[in-house]
Tab-separated table of C-alpha atoms and ligand atoms in Angstrom:
chain	number	residue	atom	x	y	z
A	22	UNK	CA	-0.099	0.125	-0.146
A	23	UNK	CA	0.942	3.725	-0.835
A	24	UNK	CA	-0.084	5.612	1.948
A	25	UNK	CA	0.003	9.599	2.305
A	26	UNK	CA	-0.209	10.748	5.709
A	27	UNK	CA	-0.484	14.444	6.130
A	28	UNK	CA	0.830	16.081	9.149
A	29	UNK	CA	3.324	13.277	9.844
A	30	UNK	CA	6.074	15.188	11.632
A	31	UNK	CA	3.514	16.337	14.484
A	32	UNK	CA	2.872	15.053	17.288
A	33	UNK	CA	-0.449	12.193	16.319
A	34	UNK	CA	1.079	12.259	12.732
A	35	UNK	CA	4.382	10.778	13.818
A	36	UNK	CA	3.436	8.052	16.357
A	37	UNK	CA	0.502	6.726	13.736
A	38	UNK	CA	3.536	6.818	11.202
A	39	UNK	CA	5.522	4.907	13.692
A	40	UNK	CA	2.674	2.743	14.268
A	41	UNK	CA	2.295	1.686	10.704
A	42	UNK	CA	6.358	1.109	10.195
A	43	UNK	CA	6.766	-0.981	12.964
A	44	UNK	CA	3.264	-2.858	12.321
A	45	UNK	CA	2.386	-3.033	8.616
A	46	UNK	CA	5.661	-4.003	6.661
A	47	UNK	CA	3.574	-3.656	3.556
A	48	UNK	CA	2.795	-0.167	3.462
A	49	UNK	CA	5.121	2.199	1.575
A	50	UNK	CA	4.511	6.013	3.854
A	51	UNK	CA	4.707	9.715	2.356
A	52	UNK	CA	4.633	12.235	4.880
A	53	UNK	CA	3.730	15.665	3.705
A	54	UNK	CA	3.938	18.160	6.212
A	55	UNK	CA	4.899	22.199	6.352
A	56	UNK	CA	6.785	21.461	9.301
A	57	UNK	CA	4.976	24.488	11.024
A	58	UNK	CA	6.714	25.569	14.582
A	59	UNK	CA	4.456	22.540	15.465
A	60	UNK	CA	5.686	19.940	13.039
A	61	UNK	CA	9.238	19.021	13.696
A	62	UNK	CA	11.695	16.350	11.493
A	63	UNK	CA	13.106	14.689	14.679
A	64	UNK	CA	10.129	13.307	15.036
A	65	UNK	CA	10.538	10.559	12.318
A	66	UNK	CA	14.068	11.374	11.459
A	67	UNK	CA	14.972	8.017	12.851
A	68	UNK	CA	13.056	6.145	10.105
A	69	UNK	CA	13.618	8.353	7.547
A	70	UNK	CA	14.266	5.724	4.182
A	71	UNK	CA	13.271	2.872	1.736
A	72	UNK	CA	9.749	2.707	3.686
A	73	UNK	CA	9.446	6.293	5.044
A	74	UNK	CA	9.765	9.366	2.757
A	75	UNK	CA	9.382	13.379	4.039
A	76	UNK	CA	8.362	15.873	1.772
A	77	UNK	CA	8.485	18.967	3.257
A	78	UNK	CA	5.407	21.558	1.721
A	79	UNK	CA	2.028	23.007	2.152
A	80	UNK	CA	-1.082	20.730	1.693
A	81	UNK	CA	-2.399	24.106	0.181
A	82	UNK	CA	-0.070	23.744	-2.945
A	83	UNK	CA	-2.360	21.484	-4.951
A	84	UNK	CA	0.004	20.955	-7.448
A	85	UNK	CA	2.530	19.405	-5.221
A	86	UNK	CA	-0.782	17.653	-3.732
A	87	UNK	CA	-1.774	16.122	-7.257
A	88	UNK	CA	2.042	14.967	-7.730
A	89	UNK	CA	2.415	13.291	-4.507
A	90	UNK	CA	-1.629	11.873	-4.610
A	91	UNK	CA	-1.193	10.170	-8.189
A	92	UNK	CA	0.237	7.656	-7.068
A	93	UNK	CA	-0.997	6.568	-3.778
A	94	UNK	CA	-3.394	3.888	-2.679
A	95	UNK	CA	-4.976	6.184	0.530
A	96	UNK	CA	-4.540	9.010	2.623
A	97	UNK	CA	-4.476	9.493	6.139
A	98	UNK	CA	-5.040	13.255	6.798
A	99	UNK	CA	-3.836	14.801	10.405
A	100	UNK	CA	-2.185	18.067	9.392
A	101	UNK	CA	-3.953	20.797	11.210
A	102	UNK	CA	-3.175	24.417	13.382
A	103	UNK	CA	-4.420	22.110	16.598
A	104	UNK	CA	-3.735	24.689	19.536
A	105	UNK	CA	-6.981	26.050	20.939
A	106	UNK	CA	-5.122	29.082	22.815
A	107	UNK	CA	-3.553	30.132	19.471
A	108	UNK	CA	-6.759	29.989	17.485
A	109	UNK	CA	-8.073	32.584	19.612
A	110	UNK	CA	-4.810	35.071	19.030
A	111	UNK	CA	-4.831	34.899	15.011
A	112	UNK	CA	-7.413	31.952	13.472
A	113	UNK	CA	-5.751	32.935	9.937
A	114	UNK	CA	-4.090	30.031	9.498
A	115	UNK	CA	-6.417	28.049	11.166
A	116	UNK	CA	-8.573	28.660	7.839
A	117	UNK	CA	-5.610	28.650	5.777
A	118	UNK	CA	-4.665	24.648	6.766
A	119	UNK	CA	-7.474	23.051	8.299
A	120	UNK	CA	-10.430	24.385	5.733
A	121	UNK	CA	-8.432	25.493	2.445
A	122	UNK	CA	-5.896	22.234	3.043
A	123	UNK	CA	-8.274	19.637	3.539
A	124	UNK	CA	-10.237	21.160	0.310
A	125	UNK	CA	-7.285	20.972	-1.958
A	126	UNK	CA	-6.932	17.559	-0.912
A	127	UNK	CA	-10.176	16.225	-0.927
A	128	UNK	CA	-10.080	17.811	-4.813
A	129	UNK	CA	-7.056	15.661	-5.311
A	130	UNK	CA	-8.075	12.284	-3.633
A	131	UNK	CA	-11.609	12.851	-6.101
A	132	UNK	CA	-9.303	13.007	-8.851
A	133	UNK	CA	-7.122	9.780	-8.124
A	134	UNK	CA	-9.454	7.754	-6.541
A	135	UNK	CA	-7.885	7.356	-3.231
A	136	UNK	CA	-8.957	6.208	-0.501
A	137	UNK	CA	-9.232	9.136	1.751
A	138	UNK	CA	-9.342	9.135	6.061
A	139	UNK	CA	-9.967	12.304	7.903
A	140	UNK	CA	-8.747	12.822	11.414
A	141	UNK	CA	-10.481	14.901	13.959
A	142	UNK	CA	-11.867	16.044	17.074
A	143	UNK	CA	-14.684	15.524	19.584
A	144	UNK	CA	-14.416	19.723	20.137
A	145	UNK	CA	-16.692	19.514	16.660
A	146	UNK	CA	-19.286	18.864	19.137
A	147	UNK	CA	-18.743	21.938	21.559
A	148	UNK	CA	-19.158	20.717	25.362
A	149	UNK	CA	-21.046	18.715	27.880
A	150	UNK	CA	-22.125	20.357	30.719
A	151	UNK	CA	-20.049	19.257	34.110
A	152	UNK	CA	-21.544	15.493	35.482
A	153	UNK	CA	-22.811	17.123	38.724
A	154	UNK	CA	-24.847	19.347	36.498
A	155	UNK	CA	-26.735	16.694	35.129
A	156	UNK	CA	-29.703	14.755	36.745
A	157	UNK	CA	-28.624	11.623	38.359
A	158	UNK	CA	-25.125	13.001	37.458
A	159	UNK	CA	-25.259	12.070	34.321
A	160	UNK	CA	-25.507	8.613	34.205
A	161	UNK	CA	-28.001	8.378	31.213
A	162	UNK	CA	-28.798	9.335	27.716
A	163	UNK	CA	-26.416	12.963	26.430
A	164	UNK	CA	-23.806	12.279	29.238
A	165	UNK	CA	-21.214	11.933	25.601
A	166	UNK	CA	-21.061	12.914	22.664
A	167	UNK	CA	-22.053	10.255	19.791
A	168	UNK	CA	-21.989	10.344	16.250
A	169	UNK	CA	-25.922	11.693	16.415
A	170	UNK	CA	-24.551	14.724	18.343
A	171	UNK	CA	-25.352	18.086	17.027
A	172	UNK	CA	-22.206	19.997	15.765
A	173	UNK	CA	-21.639	22.609	17.725
A	174	UNK	CA	-18.039	24.036	17.392
A	175	UNK	CA	-16.785	26.886	20.868
A	176	UNK	CA	-13.579	28.584	18.828
A	177	UNK	CA	-11.930	29.328	15.925
A	178	UNK	CA	-9.731	26.017	15.990
A	179	UNK	CA	-12.794	23.885	16.292
A	180	UNK	CA	-15.236	25.644	13.861
A	181	UNK	CA	-12.660	24.926	11.219
A	182	UNK	CA	-12.339	21.273	12.043
A	183	UNK	CA	-16.246	21.108	12.183
A	184	UNK	CA	-16.075	23.302	8.741
A	185	UNK	CA	-13.471	20.394	7.353
A	186	UNK	CA	-15.655	17.410	8.572
A	187	UNK	CA	-18.471	19.022	6.208
A	188	UNK	CA	-16.179	19.132	3.460
A	189	UNK	CA	-15.402	15.402	3.925
A	190	UNK	CA	-19.462	14.931	4.166
A	191	UNK	CA	-19.924	16.904	1.365
A	192	UNK	CA	-16.889	14.779	-0.956
A	193	UNK	CA	-18.410	11.862	0.104
A	194	UNK	CA	-21.766	12.329	-0.962
A	195	UNK	CA	-21.570	14.092	-4.000
A	196	UNK	CA	-18.357	13.023	-5.767
A	197	UNK	CA	-18.647	9.516	-4.327
A	198	UNK	CA	-15.300	9.563	-2.697
A	199	UNK	CA	-13.945	6.610	-0.692
A	200	UNK	CA	-13.681	8.875	2.815
A	201	UNK	CA	-13.896	8.123	6.715
A	202	UNK	CA	-14.015	10.417	9.658
A	203	UNK	CA	-13.339	9.850	12.924
A	204	UNK	CA	-13.574	12.606	15.622
A	205	UNK	CA	-10.904	11.478	18.752
A	206	UNK	CA	-10.767	13.226	22.593
A	207	UNK	CA	-7.347	14.394	23.781
A	208	UNK	CA	-4.159	12.506	23.155
A	209	UNK	CA	-1.296	12.055	25.392
A	210	UNK	CA	2.031	10.656	24.952
A	211	UNK	CA	5.365	11.431	23.406
A	212	UNK	CA	5.902	14.209	21.236
A	213	UNK	CA	3.373	16.323	22.058
A	214	UNK	CA	4.478	19.814	21.661
A	215	UNK	CA	5.132	21.462	25.163
A	216	UNK	CA	2.068	24.415	24.080
A	217	UNK	CA	-0.540	21.708	25.086
A	218	UNK	CA	-1.458	20.750	28.467
A	219	UNK	CA	-0.107	17.827	29.892
A	220	UNK	CA	3.365	18.466	28.610
A	221	UNK	CA	3.917	21.719	29.227
A	222	UNK	CA	3.157	21.084	33.206
A	223	UNK	CA	5.936	18.193	32.595
A	224	UNK	CA	8.163	20.359	31.564
A	225	UNK	CA	7.239	23.368	34.013
A	226	UNK	CA	8.439	21.405	36.649
A	227	UNK	CA	11.666	19.380	34.921
A	228	UNK	CA	12.542	23.507	34.041
A	229	UNK	CA	11.481	24.703	37.439
A	230	UNK	CA	8.749	26.943	36.862
A	231	UNK	CA	5.255	26.394	38.486
A	232	UNK	CA	2.783	24.503	36.340
A	233	UNK	CA	-0.150	26.633	34.801
A	234	UNK	CA	-3.909	26.012	35.821
A	235	UNK	CA	-6.608	28.211	33.746
A	236	UNK	CA	-9.261	29.294	35.595
A	237	UNK	CA	-10.466	26.548	38.626
A	238	UNK	CA	-9.422	23.475	36.825
A	239	UNK	CA	-12.809	21.976	36.877
A	240	UNK	CA	-12.591	21.186	32.727
A	241	UNK	CA	-12.979	17.834	31.848
A	242	UNK	CA	-10.903	16.162	29.468
A	243	UNK	CA	-11.501	12.757	27.656
A	244	UNK	CA	-7.672	11.035	28.129
A	245	UNK	CA	-6.683	8.679	25.405
A	246	UNK	CA	-2.955	7.503	24.908
A	247	UNK	CA	-1.481	8.236	21.450
A	248	UNK	CA	-0.864	4.660	20.424
A	249	UNK	CA	-4.714	3.551	20.928
A	250	UNK	CA	-5.936	5.998	18.622
A	251	UNK	CA	-3.534	4.916	15.813
A	252	UNK	CA	-4.465	1.406	16.171
A	253	UNK	CA	-8.202	3.077	16.142
A	254	UNK	CA	-7.277	4.938	12.348
A	255	UNK	CA	-5.639	1.957	11.135
A	256	UNK	CA	-8.831	-0.056	12.227
A	257	UNK	CA	-10.791	2.366	10.321
A	258	UNK	CA	-8.747	2.995	7.450
A	259	UNK	CA	-8.680	-0.249	6.756
A	260	UNK	CA	-12.044	-2.394	7.853
A	261	UNK	CA	-14.318	1.165	8.030
A	262	UNK	CA	-17.600	1.629	6.275
A	263	UNK	CA	-17.122	4.411	3.647
A	264	UNK	CA	-19.159	7.488	4.214
A	265	UNK	CA	-18.977	6.842	8.343
A	266	UNK	CA	-18.279	8.653	10.724
A	267	UNK	CA	-16.261	6.766	14.307
A	268	UNK	CA	-16.062	8.267	17.601
A	269	UNK	CA	-12.820	7.529	19.316
A	270	UNK	CA	-12.433	8.053	23.263
A	271	UNK	CA	-11.205	5.273	25.898
A	272	UNK	CA	-13.339	6.511	29.101
A	273	UNK	CA	-10.437	8.887	30.055
A	274	UNK	CA	-12.111	11.678	31.887
A	275	UNK	CA	-10.714	13.642	34.195
A	276	UNK	CA	-10.692	17.287	35.471
A	277	UNK	CA	-7.743	19.067	35.087
A	278	UNK	CA	-7.150	19.609	38.618
A	279	UNK	CA	-6.673	15.871	38.708
A	280	UNK	CA	-4.639	15.499	36.166
A	281	UNK	CA	-2.020	17.979	37.245
A	282	UNK	CA	-1.899	16.756	41.005
A	283	UNK	CA	-1.329	13.625	39.108
A	284	UNK	CA	1.220	14.871	37.587
A	285	UNK	CA	2.971	16.611	40.914
A	286	UNK	CA	2.533	13.692	42.830
A	287	UNK	CA	4.523	11.004	39.975
A	288	UNK	CA	7.208	14.105	39.803
A	289	UNK	CA	7.807	14.185	44.018
A	290	UNK	CA	6.508	18.025	44.080
A	291	UNK	CA	3.466	18.794	46.936
A	292	UNK	CA	0.356	18.248	45.208
A	293	UNK	CA	-0.536	22.208	45.646
A	294	UNK	CA	2.583	23.195	43.751
A	295	UNK	CA	0.974	25.478	40.966
A	296	UNK	CA	-0.583	28.508	40.402
A	297	UNK	CA	-4.146	29.421	39.126
A	298	UNK	CA	-3.940	31.681	35.747
A	299	UNK	CA	-6.724	33.148	33.781
A	300	UNK	CA	-9.220	30.946	32.080
A	301	UNK	CA	-9.414	30.662	28.206
A	302	UNK	CA	-12.232	32.415	26.904
A	303	UNK	CA	-14.784	30.533	25.824
A	304	UNK	CA	-13.256	27.632	27.337
A	305	UNK	CA	-15.222	24.060	26.853
A	306	UNK	CA	-16.502	22.630	29.882
A	307	UNK	CA	-16.102	18.373	29.857
A	308	UNK	CA	-16.130	16.342	26.510
A	309	UNK	CA	-16.998	12.871	26.682
A	310	UNK	CA	-16.815	10.040	23.803
A	311	UNK	CA	-19.195	7.396	23.371
A	312	UNK	CA	-16.484	4.840	20.930
A	313	UNK	CA	-19.338	1.679	21.362
A	314	UNK	CA	-19.454	2.330	17.551
A	315	UNK	CA	-16.107	1.604	17.069
A	316	UNK	CA	-15.934	-1.004	19.116
A	317	UNK	CA	-19.096	-3.046	18.347
A	318	UNK	CA	-18.618	-2.385	14.770
A	319	UNK	CA	-15.282	-2.767	14.156
A	320	UNK	CA	-13.730	-4.499	17.344
A	321	UNK	CA	-11.382	-1.783	18.934
A	322	UNK	CA	-10.681	-1.311	21.865
A	323	UNK	CA	-8.170	1.002	23.644
A	324	UNK	CA	-5.198	-1.206	25.587
A	325	UNK	CA	-3.843	2.159	28.079
A	326	UNK	CA	-6.588	1.375	30.121
A	327	UNK	CA	-4.437	2.725	32.961
A	328	UNK	CA	-4.113	6.049	32.920
A	329	UNK	CA	-1.697	6.052	35.780
A	330	UNK	CA	0.895	4.170	34.207
A	331	UNK	CA	0.216	5.862	30.878
A	332	UNK	CA	1.482	9.276	32.337
A	333	UNK	CA	4.254	7.840	34.342
A	334	UNK	CA	5.403	6.758	30.547
A	335	UNK	CA	5.597	10.295	29.215
A	336	UNK	CA	6.686	11.902	31.982
A	337	UNK	CA	9.820	9.205	31.618
A	338	UNK	CA	9.571	10.209	27.962
A	339	UNK	CA	10.363	14.016	28.982
A	340	UNK	CA	12.311	13.299	31.634
A	341	UNK	CA	14.931	11.424	29.019
A	342	UNK	CA	14.108	13.874	25.944
A	343	UNK	CA	15.157	17.309	27.407
A	344	UNK	CA	17.128	18.291	23.650
A	345	UNK	CA	13.905	17.477	22.113
A	346	UNK	CA	11.674	20.178	23.812
A	347	UNK	CA	14.299	22.208	25.842
A	348	UNK	CA	15.066	24.745	22.952
A	349	UNK	CA	11.592	25.997	22.446
A	350	UNK	CA	10.829	26.487	26.586
A	351	UNK	CA	11.681	29.746	27.009
A	352	UNK	CA	9.807	31.042	23.775
A	353	UNK	CA	6.570	28.622	24.461
A	354	UNK	CA	6.138	29.945	28.102
A	355	UNK	CA	7.200	34.101	27.235
A	356	UNK	CA	4.624	33.624	24.770
A	357	UNK	CA	1.866	32.346	27.452
A	358	UNK	CA	2.904	34.868	29.526
A	359	UNK	CA	1.958	37.528	27.167
A	360	UNK	CA	-1.789	36.285	27.909
A	361	UNK	CA	-1.680	36.429	31.471
A	362	UNK	CA	-1.512	31.986	31.864
B	403	NAD	P1	0.047	18.932	16.065
B	403	NAD	O1	-0.043	20.301	16.231
B	403	NAD	O2	1.438	18.164	16.882
B	403	NAD	O3	0.775	18.693	14.055
B	403	NAD	C1	0.330	19.115	12.997
B	403	NAD	C2	0.760	18.769	11.793
B	403	NAD	O4	0.283	19.637	10.692
B	403	NAD	C3	2.264	19.722	12.319
B	403	NAD	O5	3.755	18.764	11.983
B	403	NAD	C4	2.272	20.939	11.184
B	403	NAD	O6	3.908	21.037	10.687
B	403	NAD	C5	1.861	19.929	9.955
B	403	NAD	N1	0.842	21.258	9.370
B	403	NAD	C6	0.335	21.887	9.647
B	403	NAD	N2	-0.173	22.713	8.694
B	403	NAD	C7	0.128	22.776	7.539
B	403	NAD	C8	0.097	22.870	6.313
B	403	NAD	N3	-0.567	23.462	5.680
B	403	NAD	N4	0.574	21.811	5.269
B	403	NAD	C9	1.273	20.586	5.831
B	403	NAD	N5	1.415	20.659	6.872
B	403	NAD	C10	0.683	21.153	8.023
B	403	NAD	O7	-1.390	18.353	16.127
B	403	NAD	P2	-1.953	16.831	16.561
B	403	NAD	O8	-2.279	17.419	17.929
B	403	NAD	O9	-0.646	15.956	16.411
B	403	NAD	O10	-3.161	16.678	16.042
B	403	NAD	C11	-3.296	16.194	14.402
B	403	NAD	C12	-4.175	16.295	13.900
B	403	NAD	O11	-5.118	15.494	14.812
B	403	NAD	C13	-4.984	17.415	13.539
B	403	NAD	O12	-6.274	17.464	12.566
B	403	NAD	C14	-6.230	17.926	15.074
B	403	NAD	O13	-7.102	18.842	14.670
B	403	NAD	C15	-6.305	16.055	15.630
B	403	NAD	N6	-6.633	15.906	16.872
B	403	NAD	C16	-5.673	16.047	17.576
B	403	NAD	C17	-6.287	15.690	18.702
B	403	NAD	C18	-5.409	16.164	19.884
B	403	NAD	O14	-5.387	15.504	21.310
B	403	NAD	N7	-4.095	17.039	19.998
B	403	NAD	C19	-7.801	15.360	19.304
B	403	NAD	C20	-8.153	14.818	18.200
B	403	NAD	C21	-7.959	15.006	17.222
B	404	DAU	O1	-9.916	17.260	22.844
B	404	DAU	C1	-9.606	16.801	21.194
B	404	DAU	C2	-8.723	18.759	21.597
B	404	DAU	O2	-7.581	18.610	22.738
B	404	DAU	C3	-7.778	18.426	20.308
B	404	DAU	O3	-8.453	18.599	18.884
B	404	DAU	C4	-6.921	19.663	20.086
B	404	DAU	O4	-6.191	19.563	18.954
B	404	DAU	C5	-5.895	19.554	21.297
B	404	DAU	O5	-5.117	20.096	21.247
B	404	DAU	C6	-7.100	19.202	22.810
B	404	DAU	O6	-7.340	20.612	23.271
B	404	DAU	P1	-7.631	21.274	24.371
B	404	DAU	O7	-7.736	23.161	23.982
B	404	DAU	O8	-8.162	20.508	25.031
B	404	DAU	O9	-6.125	21.160	24.791
B	404	DAU	P2	-4.984	21.709	25.706
B	404	DAU	O10	-3.670	21.103	26.054
B	404	DAU	O11	-4.639	22.990	24.906
B	404	DAU	O12	-5.750	21.473	27.228
B	404	DAU	C7	-6.584	21.150	27.580
B	404	DAU	C8	-7.289	21.149	29.176
B	404	DAU	O13	-5.943	21.757	29.779
B	404	DAU	C9	-8.095	22.311	28.987
B	404	DAU	O14	-9.064	22.446	29.670
B	404	DAU	C10	-7.117	23.836	28.837
B	404	DAU	C11	-6.648	22.850	30.264
B	404	DAU	N1	-5.005	24.175	30.054
B	404	DAU	C12	-4.224	24.260	29.384
B	404	DAU	C13	-2.981	25.036	29.180
B	404	DAU	C14	-1.871	24.682	27.991
B	404	DAU	C15	-4.684	24.324	31.271
B	404	DAU	O15	-5.305	24.725	32.696
B	404	DAU	N2	-3.375	25.191	31.133
B	404	DAU	C16	-2.467	24.918	30.511
B	404	DAU	O16	-1.190	25.509	30.429
């Protein structure tokens, strides 16, 4: 199989590249990545060679995309601007990469009849009330996102991802593009950019900086280890039904304060050694995924069911890969400091 992976030098994309490289030796991988601030050649450098090629370029570059797509069997599309906080400062790159970029890939996949998988987020559904505010503490209908949930994005990031999902729907129905979509919850694991919550706090502690919690820390995210996400995407690519959407999640709901306190404990710090900082405008309260469709129809199940063990491995990875993140730490923290975060 000739497989094009867009955004394969970013966090989740590079973990997927590594997953396919390790588990599916018959696949030839071409990574197309612009290497924005979030993309890093080092994430895939050690496996570049006969089976993995890296093309540095923009998914909005139609001639380049056509040249690559013309000899592909399938494309898995990860490339995007991915950070909510950045989208609140300047939404324009989000429109470019997430909307125009997806459109450019869809047109090319249509032209060359390439099987297309679009990687998206649970944030397209907006947020859910906190469980404590639901009748019976949320043990009923509507407690989690399903494929029937209404699109209701909150931020420039999530609205551009919602737009990209809609483009995929349009191309699938009208042009019979062989496409599937997945909407996944919050990933954690190695190679995640240090602007994101978990790696930011781990690298803060390793740098002698106090961790920063937005608002009161009551917001809930549904954590999944990125390797479980990779296996889910591969399962959908190879066994999923064309035209369908699958939700990916691992029953990992935790509020941010609990996650931070766990990181502090695992790193030998007092559990209150952090600062409360300015909240994110429009901050989504809670995400939670019902992944039963993926589990019952395609037989996928998460393997990282113990969040604390996954977190421990992640802490070990950032501790032993300081060269990977140290050069960027000051700039990332300076940018947050300007926003009061
Ligand atoms: P990331 O920011 O770590 O990586 C994005 C990659 O895309 C980078 O390598 C970047 O260089 C590349 N890129 C950006 N714009 C590009 C362009 N115009 N042309 C070519 N390459 C470009 O993001 P991530 O966290 O790995 O997320 C990957 C995908 O998964 C995104 O589509 C995101 O919406 C989705 N997703 C992320 C999460 C999460 O928890 N991080 C959860 C669900 C879905
Ligand atoms: O749900 C999937 C989404 O998860 C993906 O689509 C996005 O690409 C990905 O970035 C992630 O979005 P979040 O906004 O949930 O992730 P982030 O790591 O930015 O923040 C996680 C939570 O932690 C959120 O409630 C905000 C909070 N936070 C974040 C940072 C950076 C803090 O409390 N302190 C921080 O320093």
